[in-house]
Each structure stands twice: as structure tokens, then as C-alpha cells.
PDB file of C-alpha atoms in Angstrom:
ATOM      1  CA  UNK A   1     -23.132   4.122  59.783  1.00  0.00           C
ATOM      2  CA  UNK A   2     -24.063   7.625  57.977  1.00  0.00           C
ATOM      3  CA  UNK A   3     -27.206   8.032  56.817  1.00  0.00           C
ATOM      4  CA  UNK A   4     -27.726   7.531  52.938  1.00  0.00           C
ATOM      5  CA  UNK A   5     -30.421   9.551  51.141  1.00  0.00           C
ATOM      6  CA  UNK A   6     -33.803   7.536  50.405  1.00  0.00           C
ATOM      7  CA  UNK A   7     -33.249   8.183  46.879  1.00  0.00           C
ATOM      8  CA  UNK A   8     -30.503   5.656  46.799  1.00  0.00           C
ATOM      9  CA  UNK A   9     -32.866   3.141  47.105  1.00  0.00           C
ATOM     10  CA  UNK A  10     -31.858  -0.537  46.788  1.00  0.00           C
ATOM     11  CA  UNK A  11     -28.756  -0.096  44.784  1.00  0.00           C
ATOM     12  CA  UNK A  12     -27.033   2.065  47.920  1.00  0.00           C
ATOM     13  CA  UNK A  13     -28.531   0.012  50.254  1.00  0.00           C
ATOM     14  CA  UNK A  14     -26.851  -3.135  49.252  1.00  0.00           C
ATOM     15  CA  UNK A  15     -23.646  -1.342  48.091  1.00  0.00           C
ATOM     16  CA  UNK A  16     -23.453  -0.272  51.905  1.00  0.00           C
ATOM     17  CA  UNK A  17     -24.199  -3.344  53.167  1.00  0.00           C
ATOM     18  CA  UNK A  18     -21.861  -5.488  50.958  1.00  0.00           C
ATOM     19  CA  UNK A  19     -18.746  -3.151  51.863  1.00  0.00           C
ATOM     20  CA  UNK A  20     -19.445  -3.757  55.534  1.00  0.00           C
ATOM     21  CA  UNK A  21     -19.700  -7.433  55.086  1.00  0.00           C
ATOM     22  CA  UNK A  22     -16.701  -7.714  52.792  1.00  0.00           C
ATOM     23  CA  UNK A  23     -14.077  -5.586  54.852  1.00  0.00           C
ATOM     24  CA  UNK A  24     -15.157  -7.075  58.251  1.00  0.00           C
ATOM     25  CA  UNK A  25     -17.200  -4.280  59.829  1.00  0.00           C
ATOM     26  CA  UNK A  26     -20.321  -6.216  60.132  1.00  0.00           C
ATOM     27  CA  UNK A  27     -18.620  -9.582  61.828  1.00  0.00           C
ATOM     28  CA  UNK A  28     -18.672 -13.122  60.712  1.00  0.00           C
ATOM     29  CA  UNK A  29     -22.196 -14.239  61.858  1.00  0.00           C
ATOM     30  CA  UNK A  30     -23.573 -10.766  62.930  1.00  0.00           C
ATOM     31  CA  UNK A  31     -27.400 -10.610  63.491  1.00  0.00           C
ATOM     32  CA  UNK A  32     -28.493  -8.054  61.375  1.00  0.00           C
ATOM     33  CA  UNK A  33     -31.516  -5.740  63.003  1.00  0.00           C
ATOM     34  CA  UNK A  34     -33.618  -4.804  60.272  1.00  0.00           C
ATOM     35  CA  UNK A  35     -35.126  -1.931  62.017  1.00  0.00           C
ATOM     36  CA  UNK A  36     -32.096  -0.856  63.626  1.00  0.00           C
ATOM     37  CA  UNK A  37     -30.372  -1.047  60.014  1.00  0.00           C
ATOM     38  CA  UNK A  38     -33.374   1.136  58.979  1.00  0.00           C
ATOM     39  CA  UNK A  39     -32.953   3.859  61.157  1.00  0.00           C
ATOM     40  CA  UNK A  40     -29.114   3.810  60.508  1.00  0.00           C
ATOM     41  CA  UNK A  41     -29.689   4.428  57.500  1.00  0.00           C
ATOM     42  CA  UNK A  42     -32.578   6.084  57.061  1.00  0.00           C
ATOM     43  CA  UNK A  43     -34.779   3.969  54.783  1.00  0.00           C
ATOM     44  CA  UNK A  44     -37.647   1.892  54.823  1.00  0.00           C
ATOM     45  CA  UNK A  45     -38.286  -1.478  55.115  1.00  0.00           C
ATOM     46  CA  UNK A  46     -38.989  -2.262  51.272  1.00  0.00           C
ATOM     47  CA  UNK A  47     -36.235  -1.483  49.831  1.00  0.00           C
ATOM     48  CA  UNK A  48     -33.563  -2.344  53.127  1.00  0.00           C
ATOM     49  CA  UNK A  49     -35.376  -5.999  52.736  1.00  0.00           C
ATOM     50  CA  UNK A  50     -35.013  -5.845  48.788  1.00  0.00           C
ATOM     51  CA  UNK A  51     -30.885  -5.173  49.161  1.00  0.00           C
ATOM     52  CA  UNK A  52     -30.899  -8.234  51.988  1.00  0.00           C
ATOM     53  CA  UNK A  53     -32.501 -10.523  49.696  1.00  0.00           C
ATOM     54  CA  UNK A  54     -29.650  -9.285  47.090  1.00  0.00           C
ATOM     55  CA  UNK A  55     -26.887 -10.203  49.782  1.00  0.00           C
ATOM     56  CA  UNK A  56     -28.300 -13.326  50.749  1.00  0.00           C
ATOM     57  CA  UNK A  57     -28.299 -15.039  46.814  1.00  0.00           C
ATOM     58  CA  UNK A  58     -24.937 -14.230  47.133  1.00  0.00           C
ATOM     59  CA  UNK A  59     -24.219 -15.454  49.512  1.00  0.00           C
ATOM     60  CA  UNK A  60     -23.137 -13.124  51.849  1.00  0.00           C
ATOM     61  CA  UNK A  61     -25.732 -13.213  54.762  1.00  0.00           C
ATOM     62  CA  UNK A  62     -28.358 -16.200  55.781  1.00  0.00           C
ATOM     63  CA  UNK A  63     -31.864 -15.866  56.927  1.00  0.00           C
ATOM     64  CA  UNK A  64     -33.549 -18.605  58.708  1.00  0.00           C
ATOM     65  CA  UNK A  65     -37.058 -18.616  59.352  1.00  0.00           C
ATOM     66  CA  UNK A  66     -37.649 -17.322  63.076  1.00  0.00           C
ATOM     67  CA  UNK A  67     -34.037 -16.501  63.399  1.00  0.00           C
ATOM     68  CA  UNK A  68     -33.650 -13.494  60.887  1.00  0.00           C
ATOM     69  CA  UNK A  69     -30.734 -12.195  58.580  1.00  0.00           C
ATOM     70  CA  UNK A  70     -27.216 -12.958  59.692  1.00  0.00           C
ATOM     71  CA  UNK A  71     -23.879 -12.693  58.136  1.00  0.00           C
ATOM     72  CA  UNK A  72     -22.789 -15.548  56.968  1.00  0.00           C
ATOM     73  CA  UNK A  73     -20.235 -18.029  59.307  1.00  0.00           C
ATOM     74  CA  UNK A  74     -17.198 -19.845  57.621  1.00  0.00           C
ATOM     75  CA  UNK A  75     -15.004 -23.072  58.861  1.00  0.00           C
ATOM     76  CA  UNK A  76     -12.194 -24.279  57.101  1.00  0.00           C
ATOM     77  CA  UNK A  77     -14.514 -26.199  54.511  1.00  0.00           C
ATOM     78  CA  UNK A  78     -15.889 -23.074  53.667  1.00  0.00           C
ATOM     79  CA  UNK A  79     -13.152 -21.590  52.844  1.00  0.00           C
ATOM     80  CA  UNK A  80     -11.746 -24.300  50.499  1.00  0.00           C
ATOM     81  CA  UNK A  81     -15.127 -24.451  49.076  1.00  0.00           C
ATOM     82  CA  UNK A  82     -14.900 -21.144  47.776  1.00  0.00           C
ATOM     83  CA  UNK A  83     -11.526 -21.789  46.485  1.00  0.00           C
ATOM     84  CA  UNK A  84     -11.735 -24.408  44.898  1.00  0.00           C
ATOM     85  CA  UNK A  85     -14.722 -22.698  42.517  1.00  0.00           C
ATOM     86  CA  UNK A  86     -12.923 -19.647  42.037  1.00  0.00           C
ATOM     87  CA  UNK A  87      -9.718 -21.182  41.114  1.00  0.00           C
ATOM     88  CA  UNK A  88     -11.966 -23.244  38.707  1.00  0.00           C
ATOM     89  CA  UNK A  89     -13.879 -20.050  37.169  1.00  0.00           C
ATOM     90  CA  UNK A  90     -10.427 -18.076  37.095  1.00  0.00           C
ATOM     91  CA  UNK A  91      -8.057 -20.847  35.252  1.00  0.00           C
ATOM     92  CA  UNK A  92     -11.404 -21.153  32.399  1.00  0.00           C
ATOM     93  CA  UNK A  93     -10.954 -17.001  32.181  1.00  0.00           C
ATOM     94  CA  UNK A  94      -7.215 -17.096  31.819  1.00  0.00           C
ATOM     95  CA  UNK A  95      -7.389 -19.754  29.151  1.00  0.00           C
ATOM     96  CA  UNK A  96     -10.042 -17.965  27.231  1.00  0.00           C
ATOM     97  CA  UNK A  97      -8.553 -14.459  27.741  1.00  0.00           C
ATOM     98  CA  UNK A  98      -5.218 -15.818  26.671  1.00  0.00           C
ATOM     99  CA  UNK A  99      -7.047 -17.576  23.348  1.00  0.00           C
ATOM    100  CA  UNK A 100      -9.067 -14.555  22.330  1.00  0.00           C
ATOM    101  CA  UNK A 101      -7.493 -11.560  23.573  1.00  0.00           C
ATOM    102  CA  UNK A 102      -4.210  -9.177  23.201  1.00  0.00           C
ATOM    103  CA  UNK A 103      -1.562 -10.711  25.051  1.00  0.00           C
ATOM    104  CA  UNK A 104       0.895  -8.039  25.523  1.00  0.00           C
ATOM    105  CA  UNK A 105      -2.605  -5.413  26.528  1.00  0.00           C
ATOM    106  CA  UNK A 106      -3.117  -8.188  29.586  1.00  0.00           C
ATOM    107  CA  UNK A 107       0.391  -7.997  30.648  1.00  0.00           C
ATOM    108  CA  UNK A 108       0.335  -4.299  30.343  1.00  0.00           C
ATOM    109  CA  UNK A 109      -2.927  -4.030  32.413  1.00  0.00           C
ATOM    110  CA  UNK A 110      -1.630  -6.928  34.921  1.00  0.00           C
ATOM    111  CA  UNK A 111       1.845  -4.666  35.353  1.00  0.00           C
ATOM    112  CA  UNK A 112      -0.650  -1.810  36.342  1.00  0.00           C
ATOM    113  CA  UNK A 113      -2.042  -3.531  39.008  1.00  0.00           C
ATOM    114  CA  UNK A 114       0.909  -4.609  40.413  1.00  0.00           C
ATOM    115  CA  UNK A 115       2.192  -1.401  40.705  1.00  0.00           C
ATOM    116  CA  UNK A 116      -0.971  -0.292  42.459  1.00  0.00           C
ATOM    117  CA  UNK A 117      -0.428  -3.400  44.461  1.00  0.00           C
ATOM    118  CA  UNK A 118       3.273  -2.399  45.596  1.00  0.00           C
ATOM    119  CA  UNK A 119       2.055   1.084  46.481  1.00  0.00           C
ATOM    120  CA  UNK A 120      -1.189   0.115  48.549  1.00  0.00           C
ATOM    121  CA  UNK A 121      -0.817   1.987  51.860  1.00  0.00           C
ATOM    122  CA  UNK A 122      -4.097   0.308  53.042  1.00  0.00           C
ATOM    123  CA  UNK A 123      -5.301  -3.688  53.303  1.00  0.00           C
ATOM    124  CA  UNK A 124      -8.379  -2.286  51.608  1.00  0.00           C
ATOM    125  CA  UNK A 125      -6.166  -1.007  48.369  1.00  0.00           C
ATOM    126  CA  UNK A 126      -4.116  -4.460  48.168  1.00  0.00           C
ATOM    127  CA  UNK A 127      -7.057  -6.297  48.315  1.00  0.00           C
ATOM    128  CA  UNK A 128      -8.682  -3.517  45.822  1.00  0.00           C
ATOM    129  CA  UNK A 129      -5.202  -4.368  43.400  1.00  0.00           C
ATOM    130  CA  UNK A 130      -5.846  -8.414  43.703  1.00  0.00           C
ATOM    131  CA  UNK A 131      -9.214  -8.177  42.724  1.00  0.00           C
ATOM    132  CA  UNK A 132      -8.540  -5.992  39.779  1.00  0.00           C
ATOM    133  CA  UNK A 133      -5.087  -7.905  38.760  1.00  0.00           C
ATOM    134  CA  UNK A 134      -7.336 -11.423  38.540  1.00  0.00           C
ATOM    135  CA  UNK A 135      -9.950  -9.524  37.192  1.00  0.00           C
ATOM    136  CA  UNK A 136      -8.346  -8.902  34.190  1.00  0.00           C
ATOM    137  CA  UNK A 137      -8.536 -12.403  32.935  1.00  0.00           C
ATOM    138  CA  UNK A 138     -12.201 -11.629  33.020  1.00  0.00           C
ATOM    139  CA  UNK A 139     -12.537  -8.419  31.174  1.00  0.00           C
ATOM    140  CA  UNK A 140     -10.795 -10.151  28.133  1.00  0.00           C
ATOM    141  CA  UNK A 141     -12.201 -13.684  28.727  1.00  0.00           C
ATOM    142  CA  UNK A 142     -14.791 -13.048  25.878  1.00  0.00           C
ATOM    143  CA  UNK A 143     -17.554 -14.829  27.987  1.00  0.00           C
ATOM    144  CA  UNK A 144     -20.414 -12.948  29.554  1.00  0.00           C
ATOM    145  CA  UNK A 145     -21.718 -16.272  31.463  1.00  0.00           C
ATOM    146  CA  UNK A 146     -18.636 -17.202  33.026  1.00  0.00           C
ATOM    147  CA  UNK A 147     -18.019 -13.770  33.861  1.00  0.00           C
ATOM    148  CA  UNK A 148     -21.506 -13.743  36.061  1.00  0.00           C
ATOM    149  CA  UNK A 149     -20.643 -16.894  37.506  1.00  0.00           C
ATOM    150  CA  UNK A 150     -18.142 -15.262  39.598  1.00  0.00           C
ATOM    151  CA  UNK A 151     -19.925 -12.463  40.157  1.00  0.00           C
ATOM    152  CA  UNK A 152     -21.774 -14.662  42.014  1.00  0.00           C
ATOM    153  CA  UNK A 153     -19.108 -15.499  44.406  1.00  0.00           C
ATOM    154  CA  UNK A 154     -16.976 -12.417  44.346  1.00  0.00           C
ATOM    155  CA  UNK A 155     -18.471 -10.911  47.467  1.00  0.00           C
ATOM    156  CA  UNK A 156     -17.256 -14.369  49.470  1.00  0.00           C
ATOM    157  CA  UNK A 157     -14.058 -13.731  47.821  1.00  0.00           C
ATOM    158  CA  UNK A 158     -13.300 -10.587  48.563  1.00  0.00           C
ATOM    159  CA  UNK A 159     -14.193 -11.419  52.045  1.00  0.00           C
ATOM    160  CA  UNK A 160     -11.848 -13.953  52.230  1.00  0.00           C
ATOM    161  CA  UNK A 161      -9.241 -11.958  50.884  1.00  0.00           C
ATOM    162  CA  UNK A 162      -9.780  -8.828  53.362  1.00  0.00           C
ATOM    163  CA  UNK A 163      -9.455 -11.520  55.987  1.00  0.00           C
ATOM    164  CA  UNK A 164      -6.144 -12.920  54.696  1.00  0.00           C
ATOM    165  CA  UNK A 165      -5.039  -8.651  54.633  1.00  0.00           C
ATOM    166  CA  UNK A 166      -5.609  -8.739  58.057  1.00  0.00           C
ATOM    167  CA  UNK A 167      -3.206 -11.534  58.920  1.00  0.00           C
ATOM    168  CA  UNK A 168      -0.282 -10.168  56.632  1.00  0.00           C
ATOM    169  CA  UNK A 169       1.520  -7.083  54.622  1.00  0.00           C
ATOM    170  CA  UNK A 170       0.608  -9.259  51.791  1.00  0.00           C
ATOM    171  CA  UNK A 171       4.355  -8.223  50.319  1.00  0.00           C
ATOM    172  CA  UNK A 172       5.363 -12.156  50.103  1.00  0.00           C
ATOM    173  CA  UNK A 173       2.800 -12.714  47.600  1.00  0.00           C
ATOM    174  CA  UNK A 174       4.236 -10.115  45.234  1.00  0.00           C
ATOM    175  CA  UNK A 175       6.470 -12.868  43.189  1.00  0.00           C
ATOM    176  CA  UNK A 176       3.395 -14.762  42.652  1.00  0.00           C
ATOM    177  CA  UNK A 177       1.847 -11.624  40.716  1.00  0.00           C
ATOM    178  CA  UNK A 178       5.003 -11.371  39.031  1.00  0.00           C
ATOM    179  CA  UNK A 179       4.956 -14.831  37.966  1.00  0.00           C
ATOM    180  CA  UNK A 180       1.227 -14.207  36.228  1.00  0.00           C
ATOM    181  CA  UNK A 181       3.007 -11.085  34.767  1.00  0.00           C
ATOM    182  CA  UNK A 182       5.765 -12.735  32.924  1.00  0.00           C
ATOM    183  CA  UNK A 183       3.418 -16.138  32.260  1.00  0.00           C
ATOM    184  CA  UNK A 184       1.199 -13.952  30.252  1.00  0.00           C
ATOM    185  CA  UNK A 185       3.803 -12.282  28.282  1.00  0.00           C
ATOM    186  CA  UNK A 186       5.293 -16.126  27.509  1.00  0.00           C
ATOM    187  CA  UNK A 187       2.072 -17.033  26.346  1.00  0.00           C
ATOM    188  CA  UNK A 188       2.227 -19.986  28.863  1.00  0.00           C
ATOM    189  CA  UNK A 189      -1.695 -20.778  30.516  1.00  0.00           C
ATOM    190  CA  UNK A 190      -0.719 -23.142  32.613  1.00  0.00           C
ATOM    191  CA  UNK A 191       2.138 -21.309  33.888  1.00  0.00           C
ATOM    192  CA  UNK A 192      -0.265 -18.400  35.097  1.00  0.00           C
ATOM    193  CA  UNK A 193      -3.140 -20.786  36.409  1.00  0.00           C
ATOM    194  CA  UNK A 194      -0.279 -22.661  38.674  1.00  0.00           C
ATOM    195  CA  UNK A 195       0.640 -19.060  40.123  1.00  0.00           C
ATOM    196  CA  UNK A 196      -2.969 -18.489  40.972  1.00  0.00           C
ATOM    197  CA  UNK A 197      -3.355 -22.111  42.825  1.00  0.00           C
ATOM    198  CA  UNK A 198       0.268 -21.135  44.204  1.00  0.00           C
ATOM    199  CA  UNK A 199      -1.573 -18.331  45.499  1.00  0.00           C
ATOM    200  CA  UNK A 200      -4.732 -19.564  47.166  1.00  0.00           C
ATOM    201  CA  UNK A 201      -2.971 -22.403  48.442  1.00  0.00           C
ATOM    202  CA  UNK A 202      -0.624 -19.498  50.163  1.00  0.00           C
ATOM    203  CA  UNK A 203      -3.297 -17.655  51.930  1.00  0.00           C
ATOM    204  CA  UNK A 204      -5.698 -20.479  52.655  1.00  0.00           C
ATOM    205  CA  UNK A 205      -3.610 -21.679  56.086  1.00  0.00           C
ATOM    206  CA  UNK A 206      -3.801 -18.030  57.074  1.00  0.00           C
ATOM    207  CA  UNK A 207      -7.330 -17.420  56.578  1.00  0.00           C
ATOM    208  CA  UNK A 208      -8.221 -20.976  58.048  1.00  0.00           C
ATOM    209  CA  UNK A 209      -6.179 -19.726  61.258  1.00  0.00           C
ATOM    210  CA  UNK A 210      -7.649 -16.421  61.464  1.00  0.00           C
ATOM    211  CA  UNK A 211     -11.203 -18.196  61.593  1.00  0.00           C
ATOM    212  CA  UNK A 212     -10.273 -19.743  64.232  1.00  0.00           C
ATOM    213  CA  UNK A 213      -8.987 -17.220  66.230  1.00  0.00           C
ATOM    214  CA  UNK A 214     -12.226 -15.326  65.624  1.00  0.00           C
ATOM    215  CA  UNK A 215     -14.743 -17.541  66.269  1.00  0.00           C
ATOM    216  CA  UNK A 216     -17.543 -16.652  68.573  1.00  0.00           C
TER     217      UNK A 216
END
């Protein structure tokens, strides 16, 4: 890790931590060395401890008394955990997006990340495309609360997502993102919410496996 300037404070802190979490550099169930973190980075204990508290409500790192900050372990119920609420949160956005907002400016902006999506040369800029393409449901679901309850678990879903881009090209999900595409334009909700479950119910064997494979 480079060092950050103190300046940065908690907001960098936790930024830096979060991407390293999220894209796999810091591995599933990691101990994480406060004062080795520290001199990484170059910061002090206040606010390091301030951006692990930030990490931990969501959910993203655990810290048991006389054991110390870890990153967070999955298992397969985990996973489907996570899932399951997301999939929840996101079919409530696309209904209320869909209710409330300019139909043919979400198809437009879901076309734009698909395109980004077919051109990602990375995992990191798929994932980056997904994220922003489900997103979108968000932006126009005219609800700030429902909006922060996935902010809550985006970091766990991102996570899982970088793990599935590890396992695959990700091109055989690109008729799923299609299918949202032309759902939205048709004005059909359901239609788009059974392309999302279509898609976590996709990657979900994948990730499962890939837990597996890397378990300590």
C-alpha cells in the first residue's frame, strides 16, 4: 500500500480500505494489523480506528473482543443472504423508478452501461458497469431511505460480484442486461426484476464454488 497524506483523514482511510476489501486484495478473513495498517499508510490511530469502525457497520470486516479486526468470512448462506436482500431492495427500486421516473432516460442510461459493460478490458470495469447499470434503478427510484438501505450492503455486494469476475469473462451474462434494457423500454417491472433474479441466481453457484476453493 502507498502512503496517503494525513490530511485525508477518515474519508481516505476507509475509501482505501473498502477498495482492498471489495476487489480481493485484503483476503476473505484477513487479520487486519492496526499498527502495521498505520505505518502503511501513514496515519494515526484515531482516525485508521474511526474508518474500521465505518467498515465494520457495514459489514465488511468483524472485530471480536481479544481477537481484533478481520475481514469478514462468507459460506454459501452468506452469500444467499446477501442476495436475497439485495434482490429485495433492487425489485422495490425498479418498481418505483419505473412509477415515478422517465422511462425511455432509464433505458438510455441502462444502454450506456452496457456498452461500458461490453468494452470492460478489466474484471474491475465489468463489475464497475454492473454496479452502475443496477444502480440506475436507484438514482430514479425517488426514495432516499431505500436508497441508504443498500448502501448499507453495497460493499458485500460488490464483493461478491468481484468474486464472481474472477471465476468468469462475465460475457454470458450480457443477454440478461439486455433483457433489463428492452423490459424497461416495454414498461414491463416484472419483466426486468425476473432478469435481475435470472441474474443472481446465475452467479450464485459460481461464487458459492469459488468460496470453497478459497477457503483457509
Amino acid at each position: 500500500m502507498a502512503k496517503i497524506k494525513k490530511e485525508s483523514l477518515v474519508d481516505l482511510i476507509y475509501a482505501r480500505l473498502r477498495e482492498d476489501i471489495i476487489t480481493l486484495k485484503l483476503p476473505l478473513g484477513k487479520r487486519l494489523n492496526v499498527s502495521e495498517i498505520q505505518e502503511q499508510l501513514g496515519v494515526s490511530s484515531t482516525p485508521l480506528r474511526e474508518a474500521l469502525n465505518r467498515l465494520q457497520q457495514e459489514g465488511l470486516i468483524t472485530n471480536e473482543t481479544n481477537v481484533g479486526a478481520s475481514v469478514l468470512t462468507l459460506d454459501e448462506h452468506d452469500v444467499a443472504e446477501i442476495e436475497e436482500l439485495a434482490y429485495t431492495l433492487q425489485a422495490a427500486a425498479v418498481r418505483f423508478s419505473m412509477a415515478r421516473s422517465d422511462r425511455d432516460r432509464l433505458a438510455r442510461e441502462i444502454e450506456t452501461q452496457i456498452i461500458r459493460y461490453d468494452g470492460a478490458k478489466t474484471p474491475r470495469e465489468r463489475v464497475k458497469a454492473v454496479h452502475e447499470l443496477i444502480g440506475t434503478f436507484y438514482h430514479h427510484c425517488g426514495n432516499g431511505r431505500l436508497d441508504k438501505s443498500m448502501i448499507a450492503i453495497q460493499g458485500q455486494m460488490l464483493l461478491l460480484r468481484h468474486i464472481y469476475a474472477e471465476c468468469t469473462d462475465g460475457t454470458e451474462n450480457r443477454g440478461l442486461f439486455q433483457a433489463i434494457h428492452d423490459a424497461v423500454a416495454a414498461n414491463d417491472a416484472d419483466a426486468v426484476c425476473d432478469a435481475l433474479l435470472a441474474y443472481s441466481r446465475k452467479n450464485h453457484p459460481a461464487i458459492c464454488q469459488w468460496l470453497k476453493e478459497h477457503a483457509s
